[in-house]
mmCIF file of C-alpha atoms and ligand atoms in Angstrom:
data_model
loop_
_atom_site.group_PDB
_atom_site.id
_atom_site.type_symbol
_atom_site.label_atom_id
_atom_site.label_comp_id
_atom_site.label_asym_id
_atom_site.label_seq_id
_atom_site.Cartn_x
_atom_site.Cartn_y
_atom_site.Cartn_z
ATOM 1 C CA MET A 1 -0.028 -0.150 0.187
ATOM 2 C CA GLU A 2 0.961 3.480 -1.207
ATOM 3 C CA GLN A 3 1.837 5.297 2.164
ATOM 4 C CA LYS A 4 -0.285 8.274 2.124
ATOM 5 C CA SER A 5 1.762 11.515 3.572
ATOM 6 C CA LYS A 6 0.402 14.696 3.603
ATOM 7 C CA PRO A 7 1.259 16.625 0.309
ATOM 8 C CA SER A 8 3.815 18.705 1.750
ATOM 9 C CA GLN A 9 5.344 15.936 3.565
ATOM 10 C CA GLU A 10 5.343 14.603 -0.435
ATOM 11 C CA GLU A 11 6.687 17.616 -2.545
ATOM 12 C CA ALA A 12 9.146 17.308 0.488
ATOM 13 C CA VAL A 13 9.783 13.663 -1.063
ATOM 14 C CA LEU A 14 10.543 16.003 -4.528
ATOM 15 C CA VAL A 15 12.473 18.524 -3.489
ATOM 16 C CA GLN A 16 14.773 15.829 -1.751
ATOM 17 C CA HIS A 17 14.554 14.204 -5.164
ATOM 18 C CA ALA A 18 15.668 17.102 -6.778
ATOM 19 C CA GLN A 19 17.973 18.542 -4.673
ATOM 20 C CA ARG A 20 19.955 14.422 -4.714
ATOM 21 C CA SER A 21 19.335 14.277 -8.399
ATOM 22 C CA LYS A 22 21.897 17.993 -8.758
ATOM 23 C CA ILE A 23 24.395 16.197 -6.232
ATOM 24 C CA THR A 24 24.719 12.979 -8.404
ATOM 25 C CA THR A 25 24.906 14.951 -11.429
ATOM 26 C CA SER A 26 27.914 16.667 -9.953
ATOM 27 C CA ARG A 27 29.339 14.311 -8.272
ATOM 28 C CA ARG A 28 29.061 12.256 -11.593
ATOM 29 C CA SER A 29 30.677 15.573 -13.594
ATOM 30 C CA PHE A 30 33.492 15.560 -10.670
ATOM 31 C CA LEU A 31 34.458 11.828 -11.638
ATOM 32 C CA ARG A 32 34.190 12.052 -15.002
ATOM 33 C CA ARG A 33 36.803 14.704 -15.100
ATOM 34 C CA GLY A 34 38.632 13.077 -12.346
ATOM 35 C CA LEU A 35 38.583 10.517 -14.046
ATOM 36 C CA ALA A 36 40.390 12.127 -17.920
ATOM 37 C CA VAL A 37 42.985 13.909 -15.320
ATOM 38 C CA GLY A 38 43.348 10.893 -13.247
ATOM 39 C CA GLY A 39 44.090 8.788 -16.193
ATOM 40 C CA ALA A 40 44.108 5.688 -17.213
ATOM 41 C CA GLY A 41 46.080 4.185 -13.432
ATOM 42 C CA ALA A 42 43.351 6.412 -11.133
ATOM 43 C CA ILE A 43 41.223 3.884 -13.063
ATOM 44 C CA GLY A 44 43.169 1.065 -12.654
ATOM 45 C CA THR A 45 43.336 0.878 -9.360
ATOM 46 C CA GLY A 46 39.674 2.265 -8.390
ATOM 47 C CA LEU A 47 41.171 5.210 -6.821
ATOM 48 C CA LEU A 48 40.759 9.349 -7.273
ATOM 49 C CA ALA A 49 42.630 12.124 -5.640
ATOM 50 C CA HIS A 50 42.148 12.406 -1.959
ATOM 51 C CA GLY A 51 41.578 9.033 -1.974
ATOM 52 C CA VAL A 52 38.241 8.893 -2.718
ATOM 53 C CA PRO A 53 37.246 5.055 -4.812
ATOM 54 C CA VAL A 54 35.223 5.747 -7.605
ATOM 55 C CA PHE A 55 33.098 2.122 -7.817
ATOM 56 C CA ALA A 56 31.939 2.993 -4.450
ATOM 57 C CA GLU A 57 30.016 6.185 -5.491
ATOM 58 C CA GLU A 58 29.379 3.935 -8.203
ATOM 59 C CA ARG A 59 27.411 2.263 -5.802
ATOM 60 C CA SER A 60 25.904 4.823 -4.160
ATOM 61 C CA ARG A 61 24.146 5.960 -7.219
ATOM 62 C CA ASP A 62 20.659 6.823 -7.384
ATOM 63 C CA LEU A 63 18.301 4.815 -7.101
ATOM 64 C CA THR A 64 16.246 4.259 -10.463
ATOM 65 C CA SER A 65 12.297 4.503 -10.439
ATOM 66 C CA GLY A 66 12.422 0.462 -12.275
ATOM 67 C CA ASP A 67 15.107 0.032 -8.882
ATOM 68 C CA ILE A 68 12.482 1.292 -6.505
ATOM 69 C CA ALA A 69 9.160 -0.419 -8.024
ATOM 70 C CA ILE A 70 11.257 -3.547 -7.032
ATOM 71 C CA LEU A 71 11.995 -2.575 -3.967
ATOM 72 C CA ARG A 72 8.488 -1.940 -3.017
ATOM 73 C CA PHE A 73 7.259 -5.260 -4.549
ATOM 74 C CA LEU A 74 9.554 -6.447 -2.493
ATOM 75 C CA SER A 75 8.723 -5.120 0.758
ATOM 76 C CA ALA A 76 4.760 -5.722 0.271
ATOM 77 C CA ALA A 77 5.389 -9.238 -0.302
ATOM 78 C CA GLU A 78 8.157 -9.564 2.547
ATOM 79 C CA ILE A 79 5.466 -7.523 4.628
ATOM 80 C CA LEU A 80 3.074 -10.421 3.497
ATOM 81 C CA GLU A 81 4.983 -13.417 4.641
ATOM 82 C CA THR A 82 5.879 -12.069 8.399
ATOM 83 C CA ASP A 83 2.022 -11.548 8.963
ATOM 84 C CA LEU A 84 1.843 -15.756 7.189
ATOM 85 C CA TRP A 85 5.165 -16.567 9.183
ATOM 86 C CA GLN A 86 3.500 -14.349 12.074
ATOM 87 C CA GLN A 87 0.428 -16.931 12.872
ATOM 88 C CA TYR A 88 2.161 -19.823 11.858
ATOM 89 C CA ASN A 89 4.763 -18.876 14.937
ATOM 90 C CA GLU A 90 2.081 -17.598 17.214
ATOM 91 C CA LEU A 91 0.484 -20.806 17.355
ATOM 92 C CA GLY A 92 3.406 -23.642 15.917
ATOM 93 C CA GLY A 93 6.706 -21.586 16.683
ATOM 94 C CA ILE A 94 8.814 -20.521 19.251
ATOM 95 C CA GLN A 95 7.635 -16.891 21.211
ATOM 96 C CA ASP A 96 10.394 -15.096 22.201
ATOM 97 C CA SER A 97 11.376 -11.380 22.047
ATOM 98 C CA GLU A 98 12.680 -11.916 18.727
ATOM 99 C CA VAL A 99 9.711 -12.988 17.534
ATOM 100 C CA PRO A 100 6.807 -11.386 19.960
ATOM 101 C CA GLY A 101 3.266 -12.298 20.159
ATOM 102 C CA GLY A 102 1.280 -15.595 21.064
ATOM 103 C CA SER A 103 1.334 -18.468 23.529
ATOM 104 C CA GLY A 104 1.547 -21.554 22.015
ATOM 105 C CA SER A 105 -0.490 -24.787 20.799
ATOM 106 C CA PRO A 106 0.571 -27.780 22.524
ATOM 107 C CA GLY A 107 -2.152 -29.786 20.189
ATOM 108 C CA TYR A 108 -0.515 -28.312 16.744
ATOM 109 C CA ILE A 109 3.725 -28.287 18.174
ATOM 110 C CA ALA A 110 2.891 -31.518 18.896
ATOM 111 C CA ALA A 111 1.548 -32.371 15.800
ATOM 112 C CA LEU A 112 4.099 -29.975 13.495
ATOM 113 C CA GLN A 113 6.737 -32.051 15.385
ATOM 114 C CA VAL A 114 6.250 -35.433 13.961
ATOM 115 C CA LEU A 115 7.700 -33.550 10.319
ATOM 116 C CA ASP A 116 10.161 -33.124 12.869
ATOM 117 C CA GLY A 117 11.526 -32.292 16.251
ATOM 118 C CA ASP A 118 12.542 -28.895 15.345
ATOM 119 C CA MET A 119 9.929 -27.030 13.511
ATOM 120 C CA PRO A 120 9.527 -24.345 16.867
ATOM 121 C CA GLN A 121 12.335 -22.973 16.255
ATOM 122 C CA TYR A 122 12.984 -23.201 12.168
ATOM 123 C CA ILE A 123 8.472 -21.318 12.400
ATOM 124 C CA HIS A 124 10.425 -19.077 14.511
ATOM 125 C CA ASP A 125 13.212 -18.486 12.882
ATOM 126 C CA ASN A 126 12.257 -17.986 9.145
ATOM 127 C CA THR A 127 9.193 -15.370 10.933
ATOM 128 C CA GLU A 128 12.596 -13.399 11.702
ATOM 129 C CA ASP A 129 13.824 -13.588 8.656
ATOM 130 C CA GLU A 130 11.210 -12.300 6.881
ATOM 131 C CA PHE A 131 10.727 -9.643 9.306
ATOM 132 C CA THR A 132 14.117 -8.765 9.232
ATOM 133 C CA HIS A 133 13.511 -8.632 5.526
ATOM 134 C CA PHE A 134 10.722 -5.738 5.926
ATOM 135 C CA THR A 135 12.248 -4.024 8.022
ATOM 136 C CA PHE A 136 15.178 -3.415 6.006
ATOM 137 C CA ILE A 137 14.376 -2.989 2.788
ATOM 138 C CA ASN A 138 11.694 -0.194 3.913
ATOM 139 C CA ALA A 139 14.730 1.958 6.019
ATOM 140 C CA TYR A 140 16.879 1.183 2.790
ATOM 141 C CA LEU A 141 13.610 2.853 0.471
ATOM 142 C CA VAL A 142 13.698 6.010 3.082
ATOM 143 C CA SER A 143 17.404 6.200 3.237
ATOM 144 C CA LYS A 144 17.038 7.130 -0.367
ATOM 145 C CA GLY A 145 14.468 8.844 0.027
ATOM 146 C CA ALA A 146 11.354 6.651 -1.859
ATOM 147 C CA ASP A 147 8.253 6.046 -0.291
ATOM 148 C CA PRO A 148 8.422 2.385 2.126
ATOM 149 C CA VAL A 149 5.162 -0.068 2.016
ATOM 150 C CA ASN A 150 2.780 -0.018 4.407
ATOM 151 C CA LEU A 151 0.228 -2.591 4.144
ATOM 152 C CA ASP A 152 -1.836 -1.903 8.076
ATOM 153 C CA LYS A 153 -4.790 -0.938 6.899
ATOM 154 C CA PHE A 154 -5.350 -3.745 5.361
ATOM 155 C CA ARG A 155 -5.340 -6.215 8.321
ATOM 156 C CA THR A 156 -8.294 -6.737 8.843
ATOM 157 C CA LEU A 157 -8.962 -10.639 8.488
ATOM 158 C CA PRO A 158 -9.299 -13.361 11.548
ATOM 159 C CA SER A 159 -7.525 -14.743 13.433
ATOM 160 C CA SER A 160 -7.744 -17.863 14.051
ATOM 161 C CA LYS A 161 -9.786 -18.365 17.983
ATOM 162 C CA ALA A 162 -7.597 -21.608 18.686
ATOM 163 C CA THR A 163 -5.964 -20.703 22.332
ATOM 164 C CA GLY A 164 -2.767 -20.314 21.534
ATOM 165 C CA ALA A 165 -3.178 -17.075 18.988
ATOM 166 C CA GLN A 166 -2.930 -13.574 19.582
ATOM 167 C CA GLN A 167 -6.912 -11.853 18.196
ATOM 168 C CA ILE A 168 -5.471 -9.180 16.347
ATOM 169 C CA GLY A 169 -7.291 -7.999 12.235
ATOM 170 C CA ARG A 170 -4.907 -10.643 9.515
ATOM 171 C CA LEU A 171 -3.364 -9.434 6.417
ATOM 172 C CA THR A 172 -2.966 -13.524 5.218
ATOM 173 C CA ASN A 173 -5.319 -16.633 5.836
ATOM 174 C CA LEU A 174 -4.405 -19.384 6.673
ATOM 175 C CA MET A 175 -7.652 -21.514 7.003
ATOM 176 C CA GLN A 176 -9.025 -21.355 3.547
ATOM 177 C CA LEU A 177 -5.581 -22.780 1.765
ATOM 178 C CA SER A 178 -5.240 -24.311 -1.627
ATOM 179 C CA VAL A 179 -1.927 -25.638 -1.675
ATOM 180 C CA ASP A 180 -0.042 -25.812 -5.459
ATOM 181 C CA THR A 181 2.384 -28.448 -4.597
ATOM 182 C CA SER A 182 3.612 -28.754 -7.736
ATOM 183 C CA TYR A 183 6.770 -27.303 -6.364
ATOM 184 C CA TRP A 184 8.079 -30.789 -5.208
ATOM 185 C CA THR A 185 8.332 -32.501 -9.505
ATOM 186 C CA LYS A 186 8.964 -29.173 -10.431
ATOM 187 C CA TYR A 187 11.946 -29.601 -8.625
ATOM 188 C CA ARG A 188 12.950 -32.898 -9.226
ATOM 189 C CA SER A 189 12.530 -33.246 -12.663
ATOM 190 C CA ARG A 190 15.598 -34.044 -14.880
ATOM 191 C CA THR A 191 14.106 -33.188 -18.361
ATOM 192 C CA GLN A 192 11.487 -30.223 -17.342
ATOM 193 C CA ASN A 193 11.729 -26.384 -16.488
ATOM 194 C CA PRO A 194 8.824 -23.996 -15.779
ATOM 195 C CA ASP A 195 10.434 -21.166 -18.272
ATOM 196 C CA PHE A 196 9.989 -23.623 -20.804
ATOM 197 C CA GLY A 197 6.417 -23.301 -21.141
ATOM 198 C CA ASP A 198 6.511 -27.059 -18.485
ATOM 199 C CA THR A 199 3.612 -28.184 -16.051
ATOM 200 C CA PHE A 200 4.280 -29.942 -12.967
ATOM 201 C CA PRO A 201 1.743 -32.338 -11.762
ATOM 202 C CA PRO A 202 1.391 -31.887 -7.948
ATOM 203 C CA ALA A 203 2.669 -33.679 -4.854
ATOM 204 C CA ILE A 204 -0.367 -33.585 -2.885
ATOM 205 C CA PRO A 205 -3.096 -33.074 -5.791
ATOM 206 C CA GLY A 206 -5.555 -33.146 -2.613
ATOM 207 C CA LEU A 207 -4.337 -29.806 -1.934
ATOM 208 C CA LEU A 208 -5.234 -28.142 -5.024
ATOM 209 C CA LYS A 209 -8.460 -29.394 -4.952
ATOM 210 C CA GLY A 210 -10.764 -27.790 -1.460
ATOM 211 C CA GLN A 211 -10.108 -25.576 1.105
ATOM 212 C CA PHE A 212 -7.390 -26.289 4.120
ATOM 213 C CA PRO A 213 -7.093 -25.120 7.744
ATOM 214 C CA ALA A 214 -2.776 -24.490 7.608
ATOM 215 C CA ILE A 215 -3.201 -23.728 11.342
ATOM 216 C CA PRO A 216 -6.122 -25.126 14.122
ATOM 217 C CA ARG A 217 -8.656 -22.149 13.170
ATOM 218 C CA ASN A 218 -10.535 -23.150 16.254
ATOM 219 C CA ASP A 219 -10.650 -25.595 19.552
ATOM 220 C CA GLY A 220 -12.959 -27.892 18.068
ATOM 221 C CA ASP A 221 -9.629 -28.420 14.753
ATOM 222 C CA LEU A 222 -7.692 -30.213 18.404
ATOM 223 C CA LYS A 223 -10.457 -32.210 19.854
ATOM 224 C CA GLY A 224 -8.761 -35.519 20.614
ATOM 225 C CA PHE A 225 -5.293 -34.434 21.256
ATOM 226 C CA LYS A 226 -3.539 -35.130 24.413
ATOM 227 C CA PRO A 227 -0.195 -34.657 25.939
ATOM 228 C CA GLY A 228 2.453 -37.227 26.865
ATOM 229 C CA ALA A 229 5.389 -38.567 25.904
ATOM 230 C CA ASN A 230 3.769 -40.331 23.587
ATOM 231 C CA PRO A 231 0.803 -37.182 22.249
ATOM 232 C CA THR A 232 -2.011 -38.890 21.294
ATOM 233 C CA ILE A 233 -3.026 -36.258 17.820
ATOM 234 C CA PRO A 234 -6.298 -36.870 15.402
ATOM 235 C CA LYS A 235 -4.939 -37.265 12.513
ATOM 236 C CA HIS A 236 -7.553 -34.512 11.118
ATOM 237 C CA LEU A 237 -4.497 -32.312 13.746
ATOM 238 C CA GLN A 238 -2.143 -34.096 11.697
ATOM 239 C CA ALA A 239 -3.293 -33.166 8.784
ATOM 240 C CA ILE A 240 -3.411 -29.116 9.254
ATOM 241 C CA ALA A 241 -0.052 -29.853 10.521
ATOM 242 C CA ASN A 242 1.032 -31.809 6.728
ATOM 243 C CA THR A 243 -1.418 -29.079 5.173
ATOM 244 C CA ALA A 244 1.678 -25.966 7.087
ATOM 245 C CA GLY A 245 4.783 -28.141 6.071
ATOM 246 C CA PHE A 246 3.905 -28.323 1.605
ATOM 247 C CA HIS A 247 3.050 -24.440 2.805
ATOM 248 C CA PHE A 248 5.979 -23.618 4.346
ATOM 249 C CA ALA A 249 7.989 -24.801 1.525
ATOM 250 C CA PHE A 250 5.370 -23.387 -1.272
ATOM 251 C CA ILE A 251 5.662 -19.781 0.547
ATOM 252 C CA GLU A 252 10.205 -20.431 0.912
ATOM 253 C CA GLN A 253 10.074 -21.518 -2.890
ATOM 254 C CA GLY A 254 8.222 -18.908 -4.775
ATOM 255 C CA GLY A 255 10.714 -15.867 -2.693
ATOM 256 C CA THR A 256 13.037 -18.790 -3.668
ATOM 257 C CA SER A 257 12.379 -17.948 -7.526
ATOM 258 C CA LEU A 258 11.293 -14.814 -7.454
ATOM 259 C CA TYR A 259 14.772 -12.419 -5.706
ATOM 260 C CA PRO A 260 16.497 -13.591 -8.816
ATOM 261 C CA SER A 261 13.382 -12.862 -11.036
ATOM 262 C CA LEU A 262 13.564 -9.195 -10.208
ATOM 263 C CA ALA A 263 17.284 -8.935 -10.219
ATOM 264 C CA GLN A 264 17.821 -9.303 -13.381
ATOM 265 C CA ARG A 265 16.103 -5.644 -14.372
ATOM 266 C CA VAL A 266 17.962 -4.389 -11.326
ATOM 267 C CA SER A 267 20.255 -0.721 -12.624
ATOM 268 C CA ASN A 268 21.576 -0.107 -9.172
ATOM 269 C CA PRO A 269 24.497 -2.624 -8.166
ATOM 270 C CA GLU A 270 24.096 -2.079 -4.245
ATOM 271 C CA VAL A 271 20.146 -3.147 -5.106
ATOM 272 C CA LEU A 272 21.519 -5.803 -6.546
ATOM 273 C CA ARG A 273 23.206 -6.521 -3.672
ATOM 274 C CA ILE A 274 20.243 -6.949 -1.307
ATOM 275 C CA LEU A 275 18.239 -9.229 -3.675
ATOM 276 C CA LEU A 276 21.763 -11.295 -4.628
ATOM 277 C CA SER A 277 21.558 -11.042 -0.127
ATOM 278 C CA ILE A 278 18.320 -11.889 0.372
ATOM 279 C CA GLY A 279 17.538 -13.932 -1.889
ATOM 280 C CA PRO A 280 19.485 -17.151 -0.862
ATOM 281 C CA THR A 281 17.631 -16.767 2.723
ATOM 282 C CA GLU A 282 14.945 -18.046 1.360
ATOM 283 C CA THR A 283 16.186 -20.971 -0.649
ATOM 284 C CA ALA A 284 17.602 -21.543 2.404
ATOM 285 C CA HIS A 285 14.048 -21.911 4.043
ATOM 286 C CA PHE A 286 13.321 -23.436 0.895
ATOM 287 C CA GLN A 287 15.435 -26.472 1.459
ATOM 288 C CA THR A 288 14.386 -27.474 5.073
ATOM 289 C CA TRP A 289 11.028 -27.202 4.968
ATOM 290 C CA GLN A 290 11.655 -29.300 1.818
ATOM 291 C CA ASP A 291 12.754 -31.269 4.608
ATOM 292 C CA LYS A 292 10.072 -30.872 6.660
ATOM 293 C CA ALA A 293 7.201 -31.905 5.050
ATOM 294 C CA GLY A 294 8.650 -35.387 3.708
ATOM 295 C CA ASN A 295 7.916 -36.614 6.722
ATOM 296 C CA ALA A 296 4.963 -35.740 6.468
ATOM 297 C CA PRO A 297 2.862 -39.161 7.251
ATOM 298 C CA ALA A 298 0.368 -40.532 5.012
ATOM 299 C CA LEU A 299 -2.605 -39.859 6.647
ATOM 300 C CA THR A 300 -6.511 -39.048 5.379
ATOM 301 C CA ASP A 301 -8.119 -36.806 7.274
ATOM 302 C CA PRO A 302 -11.584 -38.223 7.842
ATOM 303 C CA THR A 303 -13.852 -34.594 8.470
ATOM 304 C CA ASN A 304 -13.195 -33.161 5.272
ATOM 305 C CA GLY A 305 -10.607 -36.252 2.860
ATOM 306 C CA LEU A 306 -8.309 -34.611 2.345
ATOM 307 C CA VAL A 307 -5.483 -37.454 1.400
ATOM 308 C CA PHE A 308 -0.740 -37.397 1.616
ATOM 309 C CA PRO A 309 -0.267 -40.207 -0.090
ATOM 310 C CA ASP A 310 2.944 -42.078 0.981
ATOM 311 C CA LEU A 311 5.031 -40.066 -1.410
ATOM 312 C CA ASN A 312 7.652 -42.612 -1.469
ATOM 313 C CA ALA A 313 5.381 -45.063 -2.217
ATOM 314 C CA SER A 314 5.883 -44.960 -6.222
ATOM 315 C CA GLY A 315 9.180 -45.231 -6.459
ATOM 316 C CA SER A 316 9.323 -42.650 -9.041
ATOM 317 C CA GLU A 317 12.475 -39.193 -8.514
ATOM 318 C CA ASP A 318 9.272 -36.766 -9.356
ATOM 319 C CA THR A 319 8.445 -37.844 -6.071
ATOM 320 C CA GLN A 320 11.299 -39.585 -3.700
ATOM 321 C CA THR A 321 11.481 -37.611 -0.092
ATOM 322 C CA ASN A 322 14.474 -37.255 0.126
ATOM 323 C CA LEU A 323 15.172 -35.546 -3.378
ATOM 324 C CA ILE A 324 15.949 -32.393 -1.764
ATOM 325 C CA MET A 325 18.595 -30.444 -3.712
ATOM 326 C CA PRO A 326 17.869 -28.998 -7.116
ATOM 327 C CA GLU A 327 17.992 -32.725 -9.673
ATOM 328 C CA PRO A 328 19.457 -30.831 -12.545
ATOM 329 C CA THR A 329 17.799 -29.650 -16.059
ATOM 330 C CA ILE A 330 17.299 -28.526 -18.800
ATOM 331 C CA PHE A 331 18.013 -24.126 -18.357
ATOM 332 C CA LEU A 332 18.195 -20.851 -21.748
ATOM 333 C CA SER A 333 18.521 -23.096 -24.831
ATOM 334 C CA ARG A 334 18.402 -27.638 -25.398
ATOM 335 C CA LYS A 335 21.876 -27.330 -26.615
ATOM 336 C CA PHE A 336 23.449 -26.890 -23.232
ATOM 337 C CA PRO A 337 24.031 -30.121 -20.740
ATOM 338 C CA PRO A 338 21.564 -29.770 -18.063
ATOM 339 C CA VAL A 339 22.375 -28.014 -14.820
ATOM 340 C CA SER A 340 21.399 -27.855 -11.602
ATOM 341 C CA ILE A 341 19.262 -24.604 -10.331
ATOM 342 C CA ILE A 342 16.587 -21.944 -9.020
ATOM 343 C CA ARG A 343 13.748 -22.772 -11.725
ATOM 344 C CA PRO A 344 11.296 -20.794 -12.675
ATOM 345 C CA THR A 345 13.541 -17.719 -13.064
ATOM 346 C CA GLN A 346 11.728 -15.792 -15.558
ATOM 347 C CA THR A 347 11.909 -11.865 -15.694
ATOM 348 C CA GLU A 348 9.114 -10.379 -17.121
ATOM 349 C CA GLY A 349 5.264 -11.053 -15.519
ATOM 350 C CA ALA A 350 7.765 -12.539 -12.548
ATOM 351 C CA ALA A 351 5.911 -9.411 -10.106
ATOM 352 C CA MET A 352 2.655 -10.142 -10.931
ATOM 353 C CA GLY A 353 3.497 -14.521 -10.876
ATOM 354 C CA ALA A 354 4.041 -14.123 -7.379
ATOM 355 C CA ALA A 355 0.956 -11.593 -6.325
ATOM 356 C CA LYS A 356 -0.801 -14.566 -8.889
ATOM 357 C CA ALA A 357 0.559 -17.308 -6.636
ATOM 358 C CA LEU A 358 0.053 -15.662 -3.303
ATOM 359 C CA THR A 359 -3.445 -14.900 -3.667
ATOM 360 C CA ASP A 360 -4.403 -18.851 -6.317
ATOM 361 C CA ASP A 361 -3.211 -20.264 -2.805
ATOM 362 C CA GLY A 362 -6.260 -18.720 -0.969
ATOM 363 C CA LEU A 363 -4.112 -16.138 1.542
ATOM 364 C CA PHE A 364 -6.075 -13.460 0.476
ATOM 365 C CA ILE A 365 -9.561 -14.159 1.481
ATOM 366 C CA GLY A 366 -11.321 -11.710 2.249
ATOM 367 C CA GLN A 367 -9.330 -9.281 2.025
ATOM 368 C CA SER A 368 -10.693 -6.070 0.110
ATOM 369 C CA LYS A 369 -10.884 -5.050 -3.278
ATOM 370 C CA GLU A 370 -8.287 -1.293 -2.360
ATOM 371 C CA PHE A 371 -5.827 -4.388 -1.131
ATOM 372 C CA PHE A 372 -5.894 -6.745 -4.814
ATOM 373 C CA ALA A 373 -5.725 -3.261 -6.637
ATOM 374 C CA VAL A 374 -2.947 -1.668 -4.123
ATOM 375 C CA LEU A 375 -0.707 -5.289 -4.999
ATOM 376 C CA GLN A 376 -1.490 -5.308 -8.371
ATOM 377 C CA GLN A 377 -0.561 -1.558 -8.996
ATOM 378 C CA LEU A 378 2.471 -2.300 -7.047
ATOM 379 C CA ALA A 379 3.517 -5.502 -9.738
ATOM 380 C CA GLU A 380 3.305 -4.303 -12.461
ATOM 381 C CA ALA A 381 6.046 -1.549 -11.514
ATOM 382 C CA ALA A 382 8.009 -3.914 -10.926
ATOM 383 C CA ASP A 383 7.719 -5.774 -13.774
ATOM 384 C CA ALA A 384 7.545 -2.241 -15.845
ATOM 385 C CA ALA A 385 11.741 -1.736 -14.511
ATOM 386 C CA HIS A 386 14.006 -1.840 -15.971
ATOM 387 C CA ARG A 387 18.021 -1.770 -16.964
HETATM 388 FE FE1 FE2 B 401 12.085 -12.904 3.064
HETATM 389 FE FE1 FE2 B 402 10.514 -16.469 3.709
#
């Protein structure tokens, strides 16, 4: 959401921009003069007189409007990510000074721990990472005289009523998800690539055929849970935790593609550095979650018929659970040998693609028309950016 500022503030920002570009222009002409005087030696060492490093000056030059649009879309995406991860952390993570809010749901945590005993820690750490992503990008935008992103007015969706969740307005809905698990087969294929137009079957087809909760919606979703050394976890509750497990990887593989896709259209080297430094943390998250989702027990949810199949039963590499490192596949052209890569990384329409994927996921069910308009506006601006 564009942060609404009073006309006087907008004017101030415009004046700031104008002043900054003047400063930049004079700095550049100084650099050009310096280079002309300094000659090849100065270029070779990257230094001007007075010890001013040429390349550092170049790196700190102003951002293009495209750079700002890309950063603003990423900030919005990170705010949305933070909102959903916060909901997971309140019920299934660790609530502390780093990630405050909520008090945990013992039943949900026990079901998540069937996937891995460390799930609460990982959920906590992923949540904290997302918080730092948008906070950093917004602070960077402000430092360059650009508007940060603030979506607070869209925090209107209900919280889970389950014990342990805060009762506050949310940006995202984790209770009606249709999770696309085609990332599973996409990263295991050795012959196909989404950038070539290839499509991939979902590992858990049932998750695309309805709307399912990834957090307990209320205490009724925890019915039948008995704590203890060998807790009793009803199948419905385990299905909710399984859905979360696959959803974690869905979200993070999206970020894994989004950053390299947008990086190709960044102009400023420092902005490029930001994208190249944040993007791989999404990949680190994805890798972890993919491994954990592979431990989700096969079951059928008796309340809605959602099936989690045994992914190793077919013997196919396309669903094998421990193939969590990207299989090599085709890239750029079939004339090249297969290579292990992130996929997709096609840059055209990457921001709109990400917005659509999050929308199709059901995350924004209940959001206002204005919310979708703002998201689309941010995505379109980012996709219009070019070098
Ligand atoms: Fe992130
Ligand atoms: Fe992420």
